[in-house]
Amino acid sequence: MASLNVIREASCAEGFCSLGCIAWLYRKIRGSFFLIVGSHTCQYFMQSALSVMIFSEPRFATAIIEESDLAAKTADFAHLELDRIVGDIVREYNPTIIFLVGTCPAEIIKIDLQNIGEMLTQKYARPIMFAPVSGLEHTFTQGEDGVLQALLAVSPAEPPGAARELLLVGAVGDLVEDEILEQLAELEIPVRGILPARDPRRLPAIGPNTVAVALQPYLSMTINALRRRGVEVISCRTPIGPTATRQFYEAICRAFGKEPPAKLAALEAEAWERIGPERELLIGKRIAIIGDNLLELPIANLLYEMGAEIVELSTPYFNRKAMAADVACLPEGLTLYEKPDVIAQAERVIALKPDLTICGLGLANPFESRGLPTKWSIEFTFTPIHGFKHAKDLAEIIARPVRRGQLMAQRGWYVDQPVNTRAAV
Amino acid sequence: MIVSIYGKGGIGKSTTSSNIAIAMAKRGARVLQVGCDPKHDSTFTITKRMIPTLVEILEEYDYHHEEIDPSEVIFKGKMGVDAMESGGPAAGAGCGGYVTGEAVKFLRDHKLMDEYDVVIFDVLGDVVCGGFATPLNHSDFACVVTANDFDSLFAANRICAAVMAKAKNYPIYIAGLIVNRCPDTDHVERYCDRTGARIIGHVPQIDEIRRSRLAGVSIFEMKRIGGIALAQDRYLEIADYLLSEPEALKVKPLTDREVFEHLRSEYININIQRFNAEDLELLEDPSCLALN
């Protein structure tokens, strides 16, 4: 059991607004519509973020809370307004499911989107669900947790006497999902389905004969909600990297009373083989992981397995219980900062001069300008990285900037000069 | 049964709530009283101290909800009543309504109310914002504490309006008005006649009640003599009524301006002669009463 030294600096949680999860969820869940109930800046953020992907027809909008709403004339103003807006959305888009997405301002003035959702579900004869995603309590990828909770609320109950089957929990790319399902079929594991289901009209049934396993490490609310519905939850590592993936499948096999086949170890070995060159490159490299998407621990584990040394590690939110399985594999004596003090951490990282720093967008260029190769941590969210087949993509994300950093150093592009972080700000 | 107690600030909600809570416990109910006020002074006569608030406990855990044992936020009080204080920011800071909303959410998420026969939400002042109205979203009944004066009835009317608006979307009813700390009820009665509200309890001005608060005890821990006996009986009556499935009142609240005119017209009519003789004597110049 790894001894992890956790330091809570309770500074700001470095992460995107949790509304960001809509960027991958609205494509994942077909026929979905995300109605954000928030400020005009919430809308502008989403518009800017999603309009980068011009090929998709966006199915999101914002019911903008204005000053006149803050001075509402009646206690049920939100019910009336959202009824009107949802009516428009239903007429124009006819979505299969609508998520009422909570935001900071909606939370502060306690707009009861839960109740409004229930009322509108009756009126418009389709699920209209409250997804708790406010940035006050959640950060970035935890938004997915809120949306999955909402889906869970409309998932049907298991029929009595249902067969014991596996439920995958977490949004991953379609290709990754297909690979995992194929692998499970080969392992003869009975699969109930996946949450989120691509078709929200075919959500998997939930009950005491459901065995759930998380694909992402930040879904604690959904996992707890599953437990409350009598689901058995498998505790295992997030399947990022060959070893973690093998252990993931092994834990599933054991949960279904099967001896894990030797094939899994072979697949793991093959995957390590494929990323041999990247592993070579990373042995002994010193890496800082101060990301923003709650994948920091599984990625730290992978880097450790690739022979790298983790010199700085932080995360926006550390749920000790939910992440226990990933924590257990970390090297001994590591320090994890939760909500680290940004300046203090930046100074530490600059002094450490890591071979690679995985960090948020805002810190990457400042670090680069000080001669530190970086990688945007957000890339781990938008690239398929789970499972055996995508191990190469995953390794590439990490290796490329290390290689680039070495090249730039060789060509004298990084000039040694004394640095004063505060003067630069 | 979940009941929310609202009313003008300082009208006696906490006193009334805690004494009703104990009265109910005396009748055998398992009761939880939840103070929803940054002042966190709702339950001290039940627990004989100021218990840690939910917000303070959350602070200790750096707002990691998942690390809190739900039993850490509810405290066993005396006389068979449990207590919780939501707490909130210091006066003049933050958002008290948000904290109240979070406290209600916390209780719901952890199903902490399930083991009680009665949960009483004692909510501060008027229902000034969405957050402070959250208890209404989960209550079966609302009671409004008022006195026989203009300001508390004006406030009571606004609260009734809020509850009736909520009643369009939530299964909540007004159980009635509790008249507190005044000898007469005539203005309250006339308000009830006009709106369909009803007085379900009257605790007159009894100085021992004031002294019980200063002593930090409930009225039921004092000797059952004189005014104390009367007060105890009045609280028991209210408790009995609420425990027996109170009638859901259909109240038609007035607009702010209507209630202003209605209450004031008790005293003043366009015809000044009908004005109360005693009050007329107090005025420097009676013509100041002329309505424009």
XYZ file of C-alpha atoms in Angstrom:
717
model
C 0.000 0.000 0.000
C 1.589 3.224 -1.114
C 2.186 5.830 1.528
C 1.010 9.016 -0.045
C 1.734 12.318 1.607
C -1.254 14.531 0.839
C -0.905 18.258 1.253
C -4.100 20.253 0.907
C -3.144 23.767 0.097
C -6.781 24.633 -0.636
C -5.704 27.224 -3.145
C -7.752 27.466 -6.313
C -8.732 24.231 -8.011
C -6.921 24.493 -11.322
C -9.378 23.074 -13.763
C -11.812 24.117 -16.425
C -15.404 24.861 -15.699
C -17.211 21.572 -15.367
C -19.511 22.638 -18.200
C -16.604 21.569 -20.391
C -17.793 17.970 -20.109
C -20.595 18.840 -22.523
C -17.959 19.025 -25.237
C -17.570 15.256 -25.295
C -20.878 14.163 -23.855
C -23.212 15.763 -26.349
C -21.615 13.771 -29.157
C -21.421 10.614 -27.088
C -25.081 10.618 -26.123
C -27.025 10.680 -29.376
C -30.138 12.801 -29.483
C -29.195 14.615 -26.318
C -29.620 18.296 -25.677
C -27.797 20.176 -22.949
C -29.663 23.193 -21.631
C -27.304 25.105 -19.403
C -29.012 27.287 -16.822
C -26.391 29.911 -16.197
C -24.895 33.243 -17.020
C -24.029 34.722 -20.364
C -20.394 33.910 -19.696
C -21.274 30.245 -19.294
C -22.808 30.406 -22.765
C -19.871 32.267 -24.260
C -17.437 29.754 -22.816
C -19.376 26.843 -24.298
C -19.897 28.605 -27.599
C -16.182 29.265 -27.892
C -15.153 25.808 -26.752
C -17.564 23.883 -28.944
C -17.504 26.015 -32.027
C -13.972 24.798 -32.471
C -15.704 21.628 -33.623
C -17.655 23.098 -36.500
C -18.499 19.782 -38.058
C -20.961 18.766 -35.382
C -24.416 20.205 -35.056
C -24.326 21.607 -31.581
C -27.091 20.489 -29.306
C -26.590 22.803 -26.407
C -27.910 26.180 -25.346
C -28.056 28.384 -22.300
C -31.087 29.715 -20.446
C -29.375 32.884 -19.375
C -29.971 34.077 -15.825
C -30.340 37.816 -16.041
C -30.578 40.512 -13.409
C -34.344 40.554 -13.720
C -34.342 36.898 -12.717
C -32.435 37.769 -9.578
C -35.220 40.188 -8.726
C -37.906 37.713 -9.742
C -41.485 38.692 -9.150
C -42.700 35.276 -8.108
C -41.198 32.301 -6.358
C -41.830 30.063 -9.364
C -40.256 32.271 -12.018
C -37.711 29.618 -12.953
C -40.387 26.989 -13.522
C -42.268 29.284 -15.879
C -39.249 30.501 -17.813
C -37.692 27.088 -18.286
C -41.021 25.631 -19.363
C -41.136 28.219 -22.128
C -37.520 27.666 -23.196
C -37.721 23.886 -23.135
C -40.883 24.139 -25.207
C -38.908 25.972 -27.873
C -36.111 23.407 -27.769
C -38.515 20.505 -28.099
C -40.181 22.107 -31.105
C -36.936 22.978 -32.837
C -34.666 20.021 -32.048
C -36.989 17.259 -30.814
C -34.242 15.791 -28.620
C -34.562 12.378 -27.039
C -33.264 13.598 -23.693
C -32.634 17.043 -22.277
C -30.171 17.756 -19.491
C -30.820 20.795 -17.325
C -27.260 21.670 -16.503
C -26.659 23.430 -13.192
C -24.058 26.180 -12.968
C -22.564 28.434 -10.314
C -25.252 31.135 -10.440
C -28.067 28.572 -10.553
C -26.596 26.874 -7.494
C -26.151 30.045 -5.491
C -29.739 31.124 -5.875
C -30.839 27.513 -5.603
C -32.910 27.185 -8.722
C -34.498 23.794 -8.132
C -33.679 22.179 -11.462
C -34.471 18.773 -10.017
C -38.077 19.691 -9.475
C -38.327 21.650 -12.708
C -36.946 18.643 -14.578
C -39.569 16.370 -13.047
C -42.334 18.758 -14.022
C -41.079 19.199 -17.573
C -40.520 15.462 -18.042
C -44.245 15.001 -17.459
C -45.187 17.846 -19.744
C -42.932 17.055 -22.709
C -43.015 13.270 -22.423
C -39.269 12.733 -22.527
C -36.586 12.646 -19.849
C -35.592 16.147 -18.804
C -32.976 15.634 -16.144
C -31.076 17.836 -13.761
C -27.312 17.325 -14.077
C -25.425 18.833 -11.124
C -22.373 20.296 -12.775
C -21.784 23.582 -10.978
C -18.223 24.827 -10.836
C -18.699 25.752 -7.184
C -18.511 22.148 -6.106
C -17.049 20.393 -9.097
C -14.168 20.765 -11.452
C -13.850 19.991 -15.142
C -14.221 16.230 -15.708
C -16.446 15.888 -12.639
C -19.108 17.423 -14.845
C -19.345 14.007 -16.473
C -20.105 12.595 -13.031
C -23.077 14.953 -12.766
C -24.431 14.005 -16.186
C -24.038 10.270 -15.570
C -25.906 10.644 -12.300
C -28.750 12.214 -14.247
C -28.766 9.312 -16.704
C -28.726 6.876 -13.854
C -31.882 8.433 -12.481
C -33.731 7.432 -15.664
C -32.111 4.051 -16.016
C -34.676 1.308 -15.657
C -34.679 -1.084 -12.742
C -33.415 -4.589 -13.285
C -36.161 -7.152 -13.777
C -36.215 -9.653 -10.922
C -34.010 -12.641 -11.559
C -31.805 -10.751 -13.998
C -28.501 -12.343 -14.864
C -25.411 -10.996 -13.160
C -23.821 -8.684 -15.687
C -21.130 -6.042 -15.977
C -21.882 -2.356 -16.274
C -19.131 -0.085 -17.574
C -19.260 3.437 -16.202
C -17.641 6.403 -17.885
C -17.493 8.176 -21.231
C -14.669 7.065 -23.478
C -14.314 7.371 -27.255
C -16.464 5.048 -29.357
C -13.411 3.142 -30.630
C -12.141 2.579 -27.108
C -15.579 1.465 -26.021
C -15.800 -1.000 -28.883
C -12.369 -2.401 -28.066
C -13.250 -2.905 -24.411
C -16.562 -4.568 -25.274
C -14.804 -6.876 -27.743
C -12.227 -7.788 -25.150
C -14.893 -8.518 -22.572
C -16.743 -10.688 -25.081
C -13.543 -12.666 -25.641
C -13.196 -13.056 -21.881
C -16.791 -14.292 -21.834
C -17.850 -11.652 -19.368
C -21.583 -10.960 -19.606
C -22.058 -7.248 -20.232
C -25.217 -5.335 -19.303
C -24.126 -2.181 -21.021
C -22.360 1.093 -20.547
C -23.312 4.339 -18.866
C -23.540 6.667 -20.821
C -25.290 4.574 -23.426
C -24.939 5.985 -26.921
C -28.687 5.705 -27.315
C -30.382 7.242 -24.303
C -33.542 5.297 -25.081
C -31.639 2.101 -24.321
C -30.098 2.773 -20.941
C -28.827 -0.317 -19.120
C -30.996 -1.679 -16.309
C -29.644 -1.257 -12.799
C -30.104 -3.474 -9.764
C -28.562 -5.951 -7.340
C -27.384 -8.224 -10.162
C -25.388 -5.430 -11.717
C -21.631 -5.342 -11.247
C -20.178 -1.936 -12.055
C -16.651 -0.886 -12.926
C -15.475 2.657 -13.543
C -13.532 3.596 -16.652
C -12.621 6.997 -15.264
C -11.359 7.905 -11.781
C -13.613 10.949 -11.206
C -17.075 9.410 -11.110
C -17.559 9.064 -7.370
C -21.103 10.505 -7.228
C -22.315 8.107 -9.905
C -20.556 5.171 -8.249
C -22.134 6.024 -4.900
C -25.532 6.359 -6.544
C -25.044 2.926 -8.094
C -24.178 1.492 -4.696
C -27.367 2.935 -3.281
C -29.267 0.987 -5.942
C -27.691 -2.207 -4.709
C -25.003 -2.464 -7.375
C -21.747 -4.217 -6.559
C -18.797 -2.031 -7.498
C -15.428 -3.483 -8.518
C -12.547 -1.552 -7.057
C -9.655 -1.535 -9.513
C -7.272 0.715 -11.358
C -8.347 3.041 -14.109
C -7.470 1.182 -17.353
C -4.884 3.641 -18.638
C -1.636 1.976 -19.711
C -0.905 -1.712 -20.421
C -0.450 -2.882 -16.820
C -3.434 -1.009 -15.472
C -5.540 -2.341 -18.334
C -4.501 -5.907 -17.634
C -5.287 -5.481 -13.933
C -8.625 -3.935 -14.874
C -9.650 -6.994 -16.911
C -8.286 -9.331 -14.249
C -10.375 -7.699 -11.541
C -13.436 -8.068 -13.754
C -12.676 -11.730 -14.416
C -12.336 -12.426 -10.713
C -15.547 -10.590 -9.945
C -17.275 -13.032 -12.284
C -15.580 -16.033 -10.763
C -13.241 -16.609 -13.682
C -9.522 -17.183 -13.538
C -7.892 -14.437 -15.624
C -6.493 -16.117 -18.767
C -2.815 -15.949 -19.670
C -3.931 -14.090 -22.797
C -4.268 -10.905 -20.756
C -0.647 -10.954 -19.649
C 0.305 -11.598 -23.271
C -1.727 -8.596 -24.444
C -0.076 -6.489 -21.794
C 3.377 -7.654 -22.875
C 2.538 -6.912 -26.527
C 1.384 -3.434 -25.625
C 4.573 -2.750 -23.664
C 6.530 -4.073 -26.633
C 4.756 -1.666 -28.995
C 5.600 1.272 -26.823
C 9.161 0.029 -26.199
C 10.800 3.045 -27.858
C 8.715 5.483 -25.808
C 9.509 3.559 -22.652
C 13.244 3.682 -23.504
C 13.001 7.400 -23.866
C 11.256 7.886 -20.547
C 13.449 5.745 -18.305
C 15.004 7.966 -15.681
C 13.246 11.074 -16.965
C 11.978 13.458 -14.327
C 8.348 14.403 -14.836
C 6.000 16.846 -13.149
C 2.264 16.116 -13.360
C 0.217 19.093 -12.267
C -2.777 18.610 -14.462
C -6.338 19.755 -14.433
C -8.502 16.810 -15.441
C -8.338 14.417 -12.465
C -6.400 11.841 -14.520
C -3.206 12.747 -12.713
C -2.958 9.618 -10.585
C -3.492 7.007 -13.327
C -1.041 8.898 -15.541
C 1.480 9.122 -12.713
C 1.167 5.350 -12.301
C 1.810 4.819 -16.000
C 4.862 7.072 -16.008
C 6.224 5.249 -12.994
C 5.707 1.960 -14.842
C 7.566 3.431 -17.816
C 10.550 4.071 -15.599
C 10.138 7.788 -15.114
C 10.590 9.620 -11.851
C 7.715 11.789 -10.639
C 9.145 14.943 -9.178
C 5.937 16.913 -8.622
C 2.330 15.710 -8.454
C -0.860 17.631 -7.915
C -4.569 17.361 -8.645
C -7.522 19.716 -8.351
C -9.569 17.352 -6.188
C -8.508 14.222 -4.367
C -11.223 11.816 -3.318
C -9.207 9.418 -1.225
C -11.810 6.669 -1.087
C -12.785 6.747 -4.744
C -9.175 6.750 -5.965
C -7.872 4.126 -3.540
C -7.029 1.565 -6.210
C -4.968 4.047 -8.230
C -3.298 5.407 -5.103
C -2.185 1.918 -4.121
C 0.106 1.680 -7.170
C 1.913 4.969 -6.736
C 5.588 4.875 -5.779
C 6.280 5.120 -2.061
C 6.692 8.405 -0.318
C 5.223 10.578 -3.054
C 3.708 13.925 -2.162
C 0.356 14.807 -3.698
C -0.737 18.429 -3.587
C -4.431 19.070 -3.714
C -5.411 22.534 -4.965
C -1.777 23.626 -4.854
C -0.692 27.196 -4.417
C 0.029 28.086 -8.061
C 2.986 30.400 -7.528
C 4.692 28.166 -4.978
C 4.233 25.193 -7.268
C 5.471 27.037 -10.342
C 8.594 28.075 -8.441
C 9.136 24.486 -7.350
C 8.734 23.157 -10.864
C 11.072 25.744 -12.350
C 13.697 24.913 -9.748
C 13.268 21.189 -10.420
C 13.725 21.560 -14.179
C 11.773 18.410 -15.083
C 12.261 16.747 -18.461
C 8.523 17.055 -18.949
C 5.781 18.979 -17.202
C 2.201 17.869 -17.790
C 0.085 20.866 -16.906
C -2.845 23.089 -17.779
C -2.950 25.395 -20.793
C -2.329 28.484 -18.722
C 0.972 27.263 -17.343
C 2.381 25.511 -20.408
C 3.755 28.492 -22.326
C 5.179 30.240 -19.278
C 7.026 27.018 -18.485
C 8.167 26.599 -22.090
C 9.563 30.107 -22.067
C 11.688 29.036 -19.131
C 13.132 26.073 -20.967
C 10.778 23.417 -19.646
C 9.148 21.056 -22.151
C 5.453 20.728 -21.443
C 2.382 18.793 -22.478
C -1.164 20.058 -22.120
C -2.896 17.732 -19.707
C -6.187 18.346 -21.485
C -4.935 16.234 -24.349
C -5.408 13.175 -22.155
C -9.095 13.984 -22.029
C -9.607 14.463 -25.759
C -7.405 11.636 -27.034
C -8.406 7.962 -26.741
C -5.987 6.550 -24.163
C -7.756 3.679 -22.399
C -7.150 0.022 -23.101
C -4.476 -1.974 -24.881
C -4.891 -0.748 -28.462
C -4.446 2.921 -27.693
C -1.348 2.448 -25.558
C 0.723 3.771 -28.462
C -1.319 6.972 -28.706
C -0.983 7.416 -24.984
C 2.756 6.839 -24.984
C 3.167 9.214 -27.911
C 1.392 12.016 -26.077
C 4.054 11.735 -23.400
C 7.118 10.910 -25.461
C 6.750 13.535 -28.175
C 7.293 16.556 -25.975
C 10.210 14.860 -24.204
C 11.842 14.228 -27.569
C 11.081 17.746 -28.685
C 12.539 19.124 -25.470
C 15.729 17.187 -25.965
C 16.055 18.414 -29.560
C 15.463 22.004 -28.569
C 18.015 21.754 -25.783
C 20.534 20.206 -28.179
C 20.034 23.012 -30.681
C 20.508 25.601 -28.001
C 16.973 26.896 -28.133
C 16.651 26.907 -24.360
C 18.866 29.645 -22.984
C 19.911 29.423 -19.361
C 18.959 32.604 -17.623
C 17.949 33.485 -14.105
C 14.208 33.541 -13.738
C 12.026 35.609 -11.481
C 8.468 34.301 -11.567
C 6.922 37.232 -9.828
C 8.576 39.857 -12.038
C 7.161 38.121 -15.104
C 3.593 38.533 -13.788
C -43.681 14.999 8.437
C -41.434 17.849 7.416
C -42.515 21.295 8.515
C -40.854 24.640 7.833
C -41.246 27.562 10.190
C -40.932 31.043 8.723
C -41.767 34.519 10.001
C -40.455 38.019 10.428
C -37.014 38.288 11.982
C -37.113 38.343 15.753
C -40.733 37.239 15.938
C -39.895 34.128 17.943
C -39.472 31.352 15.389
C -36.586 29.630 17.159
C -38.290 29.857 20.515
C -41.512 28.569 19.030
C -39.801 25.830 16.980
C -37.729 24.442 19.804
C -40.601 24.428 22.265
C -42.892 22.793 19.709
C -40.154 20.254 18.975
C -39.938 19.301 22.616
C -43.717 19.276 22.942
C -43.848 16.802 20.065
C -41.151 14.685 21.655
C -43.252 14.618 24.821
C -46.016 13.107 22.719
C -43.625 10.364 21.617
C -42.442 11.669 18.253
C -38.793 11.436 17.175
C -37.954 14.985 16.204
C -35.094 16.691 14.385
C -34.845 20.455 14.464
C -32.725 22.055 11.755
C -31.668 25.656 12.223
C -31.351 27.413 8.869
C -29.765 30.679 9.855
C -26.184 31.910 9.714
C -26.768 33.038 13.295
C -27.058 29.322 14.261
C -29.109 30.184 17.356
C -32.068 27.923 16.654
C -31.325 24.852 18.746
C -29.293 25.925 21.754
C -32.072 25.344 24.239
C -32.286 21.775 22.996
C -28.584 20.990 23.077
C -27.609 23.360 25.909
C -24.762 24.718 23.805
C -24.102 26.129 20.391
C -23.376 23.042 18.344
C -20.900 23.053 15.444
C -22.628 24.053 12.241
C -22.617 22.035 9.030
C -20.528 24.718 7.387
C -17.931 24.574 10.162
C -17.722 20.807 9.812
C -17.386 21.086 6.035
C -14.559 23.582 6.569
C -12.703 21.037 8.690
C -12.856 18.589 5.819
C -11.988 21.177 3.182
C -15.468 20.749 1.741
C -14.825 17.096 0.952
C -18.397 15.989 1.452
C -17.421 12.374 0.876
C -15.285 12.345 4.022
C -17.948 13.472 6.453
C -19.765 10.883 8.475
C -23.358 12.110 8.346
C -23.707 11.419 12.063
C -21.144 14.143 12.732
C -23.555 16.895 11.770
C -26.592 15.902 13.823
C -26.403 16.243 17.593
C -28.478 14.531 20.229
C -30.312 17.087 22.302
C -32.162 16.863 25.528
C -35.797 16.001 25.897
C -35.668 13.596 22.956
C -34.992 16.079 20.165
C -31.992 15.986 17.805
C -30.507 19.132 16.364
C -28.552 20.454 13.436
C -27.435 23.948 12.548
C -26.656 24.783 8.937
C -24.669 27.846 9.892
C -23.537 30.301 7.302
C -21.270 33.232 6.662
C -20.547 36.066 9.066
C -22.973 38.936 8.939
C -22.340 40.954 5.814
C -20.467 38.319 3.865
C -20.977 35.403 1.511
C -24.375 33.949 0.762
C -26.450 32.609 3.625
C -29.151 31.343 1.311
C -26.655 29.198 -0.551
C -25.480 27.612 2.698
C -29.047 26.867 3.785
C -29.699 25.306 0.400
C -26.582 23.182 0.752
C -27.609 22.052 4.234
C -30.988 20.866 2.989
C -29.280 19.116 0.079
C -26.888 17.423 2.485
C -29.730 16.106 4.622
C -31.521 14.810 1.527
C -28.480 13.224 -0.111
C -27.571 11.306 3.025
C -31.176 10.470 3.859
C -30.674 11.858 7.340
C -34.283 12.849 7.778
C -35.672 9.361 7.269
C -35.308 8.206 10.831
C -37.412 10.979 12.313
C -41.159 11.289 12.655
C -40.915 15.052 12.410
C -38.303 17.355 10.929
C -38.664 21.037 11.724
C -36.830 23.573 9.574
C -36.484 26.817 11.501
C -35.638 29.351 8.816
C -34.503 32.902 9.373
C -36.354 36.109 8.688
C -38.352 36.396 5.515
C -37.919 34.050 2.572
C -35.531 36.475 0.993
C -33.934 34.385 -1.725
C -33.959 31.037 -3.473
C -31.555 29.425 -1.066
C -33.581 30.250 2.053
C -36.656 28.858 0.358
C -35.051 25.451 -0.188
C -36.662 23.925 2.925
C -40.036 24.647 1.325
C -39.099 22.439 -1.621
C -38.986 19.471 0.711
C -41.623 20.256 3.312
C -45.125 18.987 3.787
C -46.232 22.094 5.662
C -45.206 25.634 6.362
C -46.179 27.586 9.486
C -45.753 31.302 9.774
C -45.053 32.902 13.124
C -46.508 36.372 13.471
C -47.602 38.942 16.033
C -50.629 41.203 16.075
C -48.806 44.112 14.434
C -48.323 45.607 11.021
C -44.778 44.545 10.222
C -44.999 40.888 11.123
C -48.328 40.505 9.299
C -46.916 42.241 6.250
C -44.028 39.793 6.340
C -46.370 36.869 6.969
C -48.326 37.764 3.865
C -45.196 37.739 1.722
C -44.227 34.386 3.132
C -47.684 32.984 2.397
C -47.335 34.273 -1.159
C -44.028 32.444 -1.493
C -45.447 29.213 -0.125
C -48.508 29.374 -2.381
C -46.251 29.970 -5.393
C -44.181 26.951 -4.387
C -47.396 24.960 -3.940
C -47.903 25.112 -7.709
C -44.931 22.820 -8.178
C -44.314 21.184 -4.837
C -46.583 19.185 -2.532
C -46.504 21.784 0.234
C -49.346 23.381 2.189
C -49.740 26.167 4.659
C -50.677 24.686 8.010
C -51.421 28.063 9.531
C -50.255 31.053 11.519
C -48.872 30.935 15.027
C -49.400 34.163 16.911
C -46.547 34.864 19.278
C -45.662 37.220 22.108
C -48.751 39.456 22.036
C -51.985 39.488 24.031
C -54.529 39.954 21.249
C -55.084 38.383 17.875
C -57.710 40.620 16.292
C -55.615 41.947 13.408
C -54.333 38.478 12.633
C -57.901 37.206 12.619
C -58.988 39.879 10.198
C -56.053 39.018 7.952
C -57.135 35.380 8.084
C -60.728 36.291 7.193
C -59.502 38.146 4.159
C -57.043 35.512 2.907
C -58.192 32.089 4.071
C -55.305 31.661 6.495
C -55.969 30.353 9.975
C -54.478 30.781 13.429
C -53.367 27.386 14.697
C -51.768 28.545 17.904
C -51.380 31.550 20.167
C -48.606 31.977 22.690
C -49.238 35.246 24.514
C -46.573 37.490 25.993
C -45.182 35.455 28.885
C -42.004 36.842 30.403
C -40.827 33.423 31.547
C -40.390 32.504 27.893
C -37.968 35.373 27.438
C -36.154 34.281 30.561
C -36.027 30.665 29.420
C -34.089 31.757 26.320
C -31.631 33.709 28.415
C -31.230 30.711 30.694
C -30.702 28.522 27.620
C -33.502 26.118 28.481
C -36.793 25.188 26.904
C -40.047 26.181 28.586
C -40.636 22.501 29.402
C -37.654 22.419 31.728
C -39.150 25.054 33.975
C -41.550 24.461 36.822
C -45.095 24.075 35.608
C -46.583 27.064 37.391
C -48.339 30.264 36.370
C -47.327 31.608 32.976
C -45.022 28.679 32.333
C -47.891 26.220 32.608
C -49.912 28.309 30.176
C -47.019 28.487 27.722
C -46.410 24.745 27.919
C -50.068 24.062 27.242
C -50.122 26.383 24.251
C -47.077 24.701 22.713
C -48.553 21.278 23.387
C -51.744 22.337 21.635
C -49.797 23.387 18.565
C -47.777 20.184 18.657
C -50.920 18.082 18.921
C -52.486 19.906 16.003
C -49.457 19.504 13.771
C -49.038 15.846 14.712
C -52.588 15.114 13.717
C -52.394 15.806 9.979
C -53.191 19.501 9.939
C -55.598 20.802 7.345
C -53.971 22.074 4.166
C -55.071 25.680 3.930
C -55.763 27.358 0.604
C -54.515 30.828 1.302
C -55.049 33.665 -1.150
C -52.301 36.082 -0.222
C -52.683 39.777 -0.884
C -50.282 41.857 -2.927
C -47.874 43.977 -0.883
C -49.938 47.038 -1.592
C -53.204 45.302 -0.789
C -51.973 44.144 2.579
C -50.667 47.603 3.339
C -54.106 49.042 2.645
C -55.905 46.228 4.432
C -53.915 46.474 7.654
C -53.875 50.204 7.689
C -57.571 50.388 6.991
C -58.168 48.732 10.342
C -57.290 52.056 11.753
C -57.951 54.551 9.098
C -60.803 54.939 6.773
C -61.294 57.653 4.291
C -63.604 58.826 7.051
C -61.201 59.711 9.835
C -63.931 59.526 12.459
C -63.743 55.763 12.453
C -60.103 55.970 13.408
C -59.251 54.511 16.805
C -59.869 57.261 19.375
C -56.785 56.529 21.466
C -54.414 56.680 18.530
C -56.064 59.823 17.246
C -55.225 61.506 20.512
C -51.551 60.712 20.020
C -51.280 62.475 16.694
C -49.924 65.983 16.468
C -52.090 66.769 13.469
C -54.877 64.323 12.510
C -54.965 65.557 8.918
C -51.706 63.685 8.257
C -53.818 60.545 8.008
C -55.666 61.684 4.933
C -55.187 59.158 2.161
C -53.982 60.574 -1.099
